[in-house]
Short mmCIF file of C-alpha atoms and ligand atoms in Angstrom, two decimals:
data_model
loop_
_atom_site.label_atom_id
_atom_site.label_comp_id
_atom_site.label_asym_id
_atom_site.label_seq_id
_atom_site.Cartn_x
_atom_site.Cartn_y
_atom_site.Cartn_z
CA MET A 1 62.63 147.71 181.19
CA SER A 2 60.89 147.32 184.49
CA ILE A 3 57.72 145.26 184.68
CA ASP A 4 54.42 146.09 186.34
CA HIS A 5 54.40 144.78 189.90
CA SER A 6 50.91 145.97 190.85
CA ASN A 7 49.72 142.39 190.74
CA LEU A 8 51.55 140.61 193.55
CA ALA A 9 50.07 137.19 192.80
CA ARG A 10 53.41 135.47 192.37
CA PRO A 11 54.38 134.98 195.99
CA THR A 12 58.08 135.83 195.63
CA HIS A 13 58.76 139.24 197.25
CA ALA A 14 61.62 141.18 198.73
CA VAL A 15 60.39 142.69 201.98
CA ILE A 16 62.19 145.92 202.83
CA ASN A 17 62.02 146.72 206.53
CA LEU A 18 62.12 150.51 206.65
CA ASP A 19 62.17 150.46 210.46
CA ALA A 20 65.46 148.57 210.32
CA LEU A 21 66.83 151.09 207.81
CA ALA A 22 65.78 153.96 210.09
CA SER A 23 67.28 152.23 213.09
CA ASN A 24 70.60 151.74 211.28
CA PHE A 25 70.71 155.39 210.22
CA ARG A 26 69.96 156.61 213.76
CA THR A 27 72.56 154.23 215.21
CA MET A 28 75.21 155.65 212.89
CA ARG A 29 74.15 159.23 213.58
CA GLY A 30 74.58 158.46 217.27
CA LEU A 31 77.97 156.85 216.68
CA VAL A 32 79.56 159.64 214.62
CA GLY A 33 77.81 162.57 216.31
CA GLY A 34 76.04 165.56 214.83
CA GLU A 35 79.16 167.27 213.44
CA THR A 36 79.93 164.61 210.85
CA LYS A 37 77.73 164.73 207.77
CA ILE A 38 76.30 161.45 206.54
CA MET A 39 76.02 160.61 202.85
CA ALA A 40 73.58 157.76 202.34
CA VAL A 41 74.90 155.78 199.38
CA VAL A 42 71.85 154.67 197.41
CA LYS A 43 73.49 153.70 194.14
CA ALA A 44 72.40 150.49 192.40
CA ASN A 45 68.80 150.94 193.57
CA ALA A 46 70.04 151.30 197.17
CA TYR A 47 71.98 148.03 196.90
CA GLY A 48 68.78 146.41 195.66
CA HIS A 49 66.57 147.80 198.45
CA GLY A 50 64.68 150.41 196.38
CA ALA A 51 66.41 153.77 195.98
CA VAL A 52 63.34 156.01 195.94
CA GLU A 53 61.64 154.64 199.06
CA CYS A 54 64.87 154.32 201.00
CA SER A 55 65.94 157.85 200.05
CA LYS A 56 62.60 159.36 201.04
CA LEU A 57 62.91 157.80 204.47
CA LEU A 58 66.58 158.75 204.88
CA GLU A 59 65.88 162.32 203.78
CA SER A 60 63.18 162.59 206.46
CA LEU A 61 65.72 161.33 209.02
CA GLY A 62 68.24 164.00 208.08
CA ALA A 63 70.66 162.37 205.63
CA ASP A 64 72.94 165.22 204.52
CA TRP A 65 73.78 163.86 201.09
CA PHE A 66 72.85 161.02 198.78
CA GLY A 67 75.44 159.12 196.76
CA VAL A 68 74.51 157.53 193.45
CA ALA A 69 76.79 156.07 190.81
CA LEU A 70 75.22 157.54 187.67
CA PRO A 71 73.47 160.81 186.88
CA GLU A 72 70.51 158.69 185.71
CA GLU A 73 70.13 157.42 189.26
CA GLY A 74 70.21 160.98 190.56
CA VAL A 75 67.49 161.97 188.10
CA GLU A 76 65.30 159.14 189.42
CA LEU A 77 65.61 160.59 192.94
CA ARG A 78 64.96 164.17 191.81
CA ASN A 79 61.86 163.01 189.88
CA ALA A 80 60.65 161.40 193.11
CA GLY A 81 60.98 164.74 194.90
CA ILE A 82 64.30 164.30 196.72
CA LYS A 83 65.72 167.76 197.51
CA THR A 84 68.91 166.77 199.39
CA PRO A 85 72.26 167.23 197.58
CA ILE A 86 73.14 164.25 195.37
CA LEU A 87 76.70 163.28 194.50
CA CYS A 88 77.24 161.24 191.32
CA LEU A 89 80.13 159.08 192.49
CA ASN A 90 81.09 157.90 189.01
CA GLY A 91 80.96 161.40 187.56
CA PHE A 92 79.17 161.68 184.22
CA TRP A 93 79.79 161.05 180.56
CA HIS A 94 80.02 163.54 177.70
CA GLY A 95 76.47 164.34 176.71
CA GLN A 96 75.17 164.39 180.31
CA GLU A 97 76.30 167.94 181.17
CA SER A 98 72.77 169.36 180.82
CA LEU A 99 71.24 166.46 182.73
CA VAL A 100 73.59 167.13 185.64
CA ILE A 101 72.88 170.87 185.71
CA ASP A 102 69.12 170.63 185.09
CA HIS A 103 68.62 168.23 187.98
CA GLY A 104 70.90 169.95 190.43
CA LEU A 105 73.27 166.98 190.64
CA THR A 106 76.86 167.26 191.84
CA PRO A 107 79.37 165.20 189.89
CA VAL A 108 82.64 163.74 191.07
CA ILE A 109 85.37 164.92 188.69
CA PHE A 110 88.65 163.22 187.91
CA ARG A 111 89.05 164.04 184.20
CA SER A 112 89.87 167.56 183.07
CA ASP A 113 88.08 167.21 179.70
CA LEU A 114 84.83 166.51 181.54
CA ALA A 115 85.46 169.46 183.85
CA ARG A 116 85.94 171.71 180.84
CA SER A 117 82.76 170.58 179.11
CA LEU A 118 80.72 170.98 182.32
CA ASN A 119 82.31 174.40 182.74
CA ALA A 120 81.36 175.38 179.18
CA GLU A 121 77.74 174.28 179.67
CA SER A 122 77.59 176.16 183.00
CA GLU A 123 78.97 179.31 181.40
CA LYS A 124 76.40 179.07 178.59
CA ARG A 125 73.61 179.02 181.17
CA GLY A 126 75.14 181.57 183.50
CA VAL A 127 75.30 179.17 186.45
CA VAL A 128 78.09 177.95 188.71
CA THR A 129 78.13 174.18 189.13
CA ASN A 130 79.47 172.50 192.24
CA ILE A 131 81.88 169.62 191.75
CA HIS A 132 83.77 167.24 194.04
CA LEU A 133 87.29 166.19 193.06
CA GLN A 134 88.33 162.61 193.61
CA ILE A 135 91.93 161.86 194.51
CA ASP A 136 93.37 158.40 193.92
CA THR A 137 95.34 157.70 197.08
CA GLY A 138 95.87 154.03 196.39
CA MET A 139 92.79 152.43 194.89
CA ARG A 140 94.07 152.77 191.31
CA ARG A 141 90.56 152.92 190.04
CA GLU A 142 88.91 156.32 189.48
CA GLY A 143 90.49 159.50 190.82
CA VAL A 144 93.39 161.83 190.03
CA LEU A 145 96.82 160.43 190.85
CA PHE A 146 98.57 162.37 193.61
CA SER A 147 101.55 162.90 191.31
CA GLU A 148 99.28 164.66 188.80
CA LEU A 149 97.23 166.63 191.28
CA SER A 150 98.99 170.02 191.02
CA ALA A 151 98.66 170.10 187.24
CA PHE A 152 95.04 168.93 187.52
CA ALA A 153 94.24 171.59 190.12
CA ALA A 154 95.64 174.26 187.81
CA GLU A 155 93.35 173.06 185.02
CA ILE A 156 90.34 173.09 187.34
CA ALA A 157 91.22 176.62 188.47
CA GLU A 158 90.76 177.70 184.84
CA CYS A 159 87.14 176.53 184.97
CA LYS A 160 85.59 179.70 186.33
CA ASP A 161 82.04 178.37 186.35
CA LEU A 162 82.82 175.32 188.46
CA ASN A 163 83.11 175.46 192.23
CA VAL A 164 85.19 172.83 193.99
CA GLU A 165 82.81 172.17 196.83
CA GLY A 166 84.20 168.79 197.85
CA LEU A 167 87.26 166.62 197.92
CA MET A 168 87.18 162.87 198.31
CA THR A 169 89.14 159.68 198.13
CA HIS A 170 88.17 156.01 198.41
CA PHE A 171 89.78 153.21 200.44
CA SER A 172 90.91 149.96 198.90
CA SER A 173 90.96 147.82 202.04
CA ALA A 174 89.50 149.52 205.09
CA ASP A 175 87.73 146.26 205.95
CA ASP A 176 91.08 144.56 206.47
CA ILE A 177 92.51 145.54 209.83
CA GLU A 178 95.69 143.56 209.07
CA ALA A 179 96.23 146.01 206.20
CA ALA A 180 95.65 149.03 208.46
CA ASP A 181 98.91 150.60 207.22
CA VAL A 182 97.50 150.72 203.70
CA THR A 183 94.49 152.71 204.88
CA ARG A 184 96.64 154.98 207.09
CA ASP A 185 98.89 155.72 204.10
CA GLN A 186 95.81 156.60 202.07
CA ILE A 187 94.64 158.96 204.81
CA ASP A 188 98.08 160.64 204.97
CA LEU A 189 98.22 161.10 201.22
CA PHE A 190 94.67 162.49 201.22
CA GLN A 191 95.70 165.06 203.84
CA LYS A 192 98.56 166.18 201.60
CA ALA A 193 96.13 166.36 198.67
CA ILE A 194 93.79 168.60 200.69
CA GLU A 195 96.72 171.01 201.23
CA ILE A 196 97.57 171.09 197.52
CA ILE A 197 93.96 171.85 196.59
CA ARG A 198 93.67 174.59 199.21
CA LYS A 199 96.89 176.18 197.92
CA SER A 200 95.50 176.07 194.39
CA GLY A 201 92.86 178.56 195.47
CA SER A 202 89.86 176.27 196.09
CA SER A 203 88.25 175.99 199.49
CA PRO A 204 86.27 172.75 199.50
CA SER A 205 83.97 172.40 202.50
CA VAL A 206 82.97 168.75 202.07
CA ILE A 207 85.93 166.45 202.73
CA ASP A 208 85.27 162.72 202.73
CA ALA A 209 87.08 159.42 202.57
CA ALA A 210 85.32 156.86 204.74
CA ASN A 211 82.96 154.20 203.43
CA SER A 212 81.28 151.80 205.87
CA PRO A 213 84.44 149.88 206.86
CA GLY A 214 86.50 153.10 207.06
CA THR A 215 83.93 154.69 209.38
CA ILE A 216 84.10 151.73 211.76
CA GLY A 217 87.80 150.86 211.57
CA PHE A 218 89.38 154.30 211.15
CA PRO A 219 87.56 157.09 213.05
CA GLU A 220 90.30 159.52 211.94
CA SER A 221 89.09 158.99 208.36
CA ARG A 222 85.67 160.53 208.97
CA PHE A 223 86.77 164.09 208.05
CA SER A 224 83.64 166.22 207.47
CA MET A 225 81.47 163.48 205.95
CA ILE A 226 81.18 159.70 205.82
CA ARG A 227 79.72 157.76 202.89
CA LEU A 228 77.61 154.88 204.12
CA GLY A 229 76.20 152.13 201.96
CA GLY A 230 76.38 148.62 203.35
CA ILE A 231 76.02 149.65 207.00
CA LEU A 232 72.66 151.30 206.34
CA TYR A 233 71.32 148.08 204.85
CA GLY A 234 72.67 146.01 207.72
CA LEU A 235 75.22 144.22 205.49
CA ILE A 236 77.98 144.05 208.02
CA GLY A 237 79.02 140.45 208.56
CA ASP A 238 81.49 140.28 205.70
CA MET A 239 82.33 143.91 204.92
CA LEU A 240 83.45 145.48 208.18
CA PRO A 241 86.87 145.22 209.81
CA ARG A 242 86.93 142.90 212.81
CA VAL A 243 87.26 145.50 215.54
CA ASP A 244 85.53 146.06 218.88
CA GLY A 245 82.56 148.35 219.12
CA ILE A 246 80.72 147.47 215.90
CA PRO A 247 77.27 148.91 216.53
CA ASP A 248 74.11 146.87 216.51
CA LEU A 249 72.77 147.03 212.96
CA ARG A 250 69.81 145.22 211.46
CA PRO A 251 69.39 143.58 208.06
CA VAL A 252 66.86 145.46 205.96
CA MET A 253 66.02 143.02 203.16
CA SER A 254 64.36 139.66 203.39
CA LEU A 255 63.20 137.47 200.55
CA ARG A 256 60.02 135.47 200.94
CA THR A 257 58.01 133.14 198.77
CA LYS A 258 55.70 130.13 199.01
CA ILE A 259 55.83 126.47 198.04
CA THR A 260 54.27 126.07 194.58
CA ASP A 261 54.13 122.27 194.49
CA LEU A 262 55.24 119.16 196.41
CA LYS A 263 56.24 115.82 194.98
CA ARG A 264 57.72 112.51 196.04
CA ILE A 265 61.07 111.61 194.51
CA ALA A 266 61.69 107.88 194.31
CA PRO A 267 65.10 106.42 195.23
CA GLY A 268 67.54 106.80 192.33
CA GLU A 269 65.59 109.58 190.60
CA THR A 270 67.30 112.85 189.83
CA VAL A 271 66.20 116.49 190.16
CA GLY A 272 66.67 119.29 187.66
CA TYR A 273 68.94 120.08 184.72
CA GLY A 274 72.00 117.94 184.36
CA ARG A 275 70.68 115.44 186.94
CA THR A 276 73.12 116.79 189.53
CA PHE A 277 71.09 115.57 192.52
CA GLN A 278 70.16 111.92 192.87
CA ALA A 279 67.85 110.77 195.67
CA ASP A 280 69.43 108.09 197.86
CA GLY A 281 66.05 107.26 199.37
CA GLU A 282 62.48 108.46 199.02
CA ARG A 283 62.50 112.28 199.30
CA LEU A 284 59.83 114.98 199.46
CA ALA A 285 60.72 117.84 197.11
CA ALA A 286 59.20 121.34 197.20
CA LEU A 287 59.07 123.52 194.10
CA ILE A 288 60.04 127.15 194.90
CA PRO A 289 59.21 130.00 192.48
CA ILE A 290 62.56 131.77 192.40
CA GLY A 291 65.52 131.27 190.11
CA TYR A 292 68.72 132.85 188.94
CA ASN A 293 66.84 135.42 186.89
CA ASP A 294 65.51 136.72 190.19
CA GLY A 295 69.06 136.99 191.49
CA LEU A 296 69.38 133.73 193.37
CA PRO A 297 72.94 132.74 192.43
CA ARG A 298 73.07 129.54 190.40
CA SER A 299 76.22 128.67 192.32
CA LEU A 300 73.94 127.81 195.28
CA SER A 301 72.81 124.70 193.38
CA ASN A 302 73.15 121.70 195.75
CA ARG A 303 74.71 124.10 198.32
CA GLY A 304 72.29 126.66 199.69
CA HIS A 305 69.28 126.40 201.99
CA MET A 306 65.86 127.95 202.48
CA ILE A 307 63.73 128.03 205.63
CA VAL A 308 60.35 126.25 205.88
CA HIS A 309 58.45 125.89 209.18
CA GLY A 310 61.47 127.34 211.00
CA GLN A 311 63.73 124.61 209.61
CA LYS A 312 66.53 124.78 207.07
CA ALA A 313 65.87 122.75 203.93
CA PRO A 314 68.67 122.18 201.39
CA ILE A 315 68.52 123.28 197.76
CA ILE A 316 68.71 120.15 195.61
CA GLY A 317 69.71 120.03 191.96
CA ARG A 318 70.48 123.01 189.77
CA ILE A 319 68.87 126.35 190.36
CA SER A 320 67.23 127.23 187.04
CA MET A 321 66.07 130.55 185.61
CA ASP A 322 62.69 130.61 187.37
CA TRP A 323 62.56 127.62 189.71
CA THR A 324 64.47 126.03 192.53
CA VAL A 325 63.76 122.73 194.27
CA ILE A 326 64.39 122.13 197.98
CA ASP A 327 64.31 118.95 200.03
CA VAL A 328 61.61 119.13 202.71
CA THR A 329 61.62 115.44 203.67
CA ASP A 330 62.61 116.28 207.24
CA VAL A 331 60.13 119.14 207.68
CA LYS A 332 56.91 118.05 209.41
CA GLY A 333 53.52 118.89 207.93
CA VAL A 334 54.51 120.90 204.86
CA SER A 335 51.80 121.91 202.39
CA VAL A 336 51.59 123.80 199.15
CA ASP A 337 51.50 127.59 199.79
CA ASP A 338 53.50 127.36 203.02
CA GLU A 339 55.86 130.30 203.46
CA VAL A 340 59.50 129.85 202.44
CA VAL A 341 62.24 132.26 203.52
CA VAL A 342 65.08 132.53 201.04
CA LEU A 343 66.84 135.39 202.85
CA GLY A 344 65.91 136.56 206.33
CA SER A 345 64.54 134.90 209.41
CA GLN A 346 61.75 132.56 210.29
CA THR A 347 62.02 131.66 213.95
CA PRO A 348 64.29 130.14 215.07
CA GLN A 349 66.31 130.04 211.83
CA MET A 350 67.98 132.82 209.88
CA ILE A 351 69.69 132.99 206.51
CA SER A 352 71.69 136.18 206.08
CA ALA A 353 72.91 137.80 202.87
CA GLU A 354 76.38 137.18 204.29
CA SER A 355 75.80 133.42 204.58
CA ILE A 356 74.27 133.20 201.08
CA ALA A 357 77.30 135.14 199.85
CA ALA A 358 79.67 132.74 201.59
CA ASP A 359 77.95 129.77 199.92
CA ALA A 360 78.07 131.56 196.56
CA GLU A 361 81.70 132.66 197.10
CA THR A 362 80.94 136.37 196.84
CA ILE A 363 80.06 139.29 199.16
CA SER A 364 76.71 140.22 200.70
CA TYR A 365 76.52 143.40 198.56
CA GLU A 366 76.43 141.32 195.39
CA ILE A 367 73.55 139.26 196.76
CA THR A 368 71.21 142.19 197.53
CA CYS A 369 72.30 144.18 194.46
CA GLY A 370 71.59 141.10 192.38
CA ILE A 371 67.95 140.72 193.42
CA SER A 372 66.47 141.54 190.06
CA GLY A 373 63.79 143.94 188.95
CA ARG A 374 61.46 141.00 188.46
CA ILE A 375 61.09 140.74 192.25
CA PRO A 376 58.63 143.22 193.73
CA ARG A 377 59.88 145.19 196.74
CA VAL A 378 57.29 145.38 199.50
CA PHE A 379 58.03 148.19 201.98
CA LYS A 380 57.16 147.60 205.60
CA ARG A 381 57.06 150.06 208.51
C1 PLP B 1 79.81 152.50 197.05
C2 PLP B 1 80.66 153.56 197.61
C3 PLP B 1 80.64 153.86 198.98
C4 PLP B 1 79.84 153.05 199.98
O1 PLP B 1 80.60 151.95 200.41
P1 PLP B 1 80.03 150.99 201.56
O2 PLP B 1 81.14 150.04 201.83
O3 PLP B 1 78.84 150.32 201.03
O4 PLP B 1 79.73 151.87 202.72
C5 PLP B 1 81.41 154.91 199.43
N1 PLP B 1 82.16 155.64 198.57
C6 PLP B 1 82.23 155.37 197.25
C7 PLP B 1 83.09 156.20 196.37
C8 PLP B 1 81.49 154.32 196.73
O5 PLP B 1 81.56 154.05 195.41
#
C-alpha cells in the first residue's frame, strides 16, 4: 500500500529533475535520428523516478512506446491518461487477458498457452490483439529458443485473432565491450529469427533488440526501435560499455534530507546497533532521517557518505530502518535542519547512484529502483 505524501513535513525527499529527463530524451533522439523509434522503459516506477510523471513528460516529447514489466504497471499509465502504445515486457499471467485487452496493452509473448488464451479472449470480443514475440538469442531468461522458433511460429499462426506486430530479443552483455562477440552473435541469431517469422506469414513492423548499452555500443542493433531505461535516467556510469562517443547525459534523481539532531560522542563511545563504530576521539554526530526501509542500502554502514555544507561526511555505525548517523566533526558550522544530500550534488561535491552502488556492491539501477514508496517524489522543472 502506498502512503499519503501530501504532508511533506519529514524532510527526506527524492527530487526528480524533469528537465534532466527531457534533456536525456532529446539527446538520445538526436543521437539515433528520427527514423529509429524510442521506447521509454518505465517499468518499476520508472526505475524509482515516478512512472506517471516521467511518462507524461516523455509522451509530450514524442516517445514512441512505453515499456513496463507488468500489465498492472501499464494500467497505471492508462489510468493517468497515457495514450502511447505500451509494451508489457514480461508478458502477462493467466487471468490478465481481459486487463490487457481492456487497457489497450501490448504483451510480449513467449509461451504458446498464453498466446492461445489471449487469442480466445480476443475472439470472444471480436477484436484483434497486437503481440510482440520475444526470441531468446542467448540470455536464457524469457523468450523462445531459436531451436523451437519454427514450431512456435506455427502455433502463433493458428491464433487468428492475434497480430504479430513486433519481434524482439534482449542482450545479456551489451555493456561489456570485451564480450562484443557475444552481442554480435545475438544480433546474427536475431536476424535469422526475423527471417523465420517472416516466412511463417507474419510481418512484424516493430523490430527491437537494443537496451541502453546496446544502443551505445552496437549501433547495428538499433533495428526499428531501441528500448531505453537507464540512459533516460542518467544512470550511465556503470551500465554502458566503455566506448567513445557516450553522449552527455544528466542524472535525474537526487535524494535530499535535513539533519534532525546533533550530538557529541565521547571518546570510546559507540554508535548504533551492534556498536560497530567506536569514536577514537570526541566526534560530532548528525542524526539523518533515512534508513534501509527508505532504500538506503544497509551495506553502506560504516562505508558510505552524505554531503553537508558541500563536504562529504562519512556514515558511522549501522544504517537502521529509519535512521542513519553521519560524522560531521570536520564540517564547520553545522546546525540542526541543515540540508543533507544523500544522492546528488551540493557544490562542490557529488554522490552519484553509481558511487553509492559501488560502495554497496551493486548497480546504480538497484539504488534508484530501491528508493521506497515511503519517500515522496518531488518533481522539478
Ligand atoms: C529493462 C529492459 C530494458 C531497458 O534496459 P536499460 O539497460 O535500462 O536500457 C530493455 N529491454 C528489456 C526487455 C528490459 O527488460
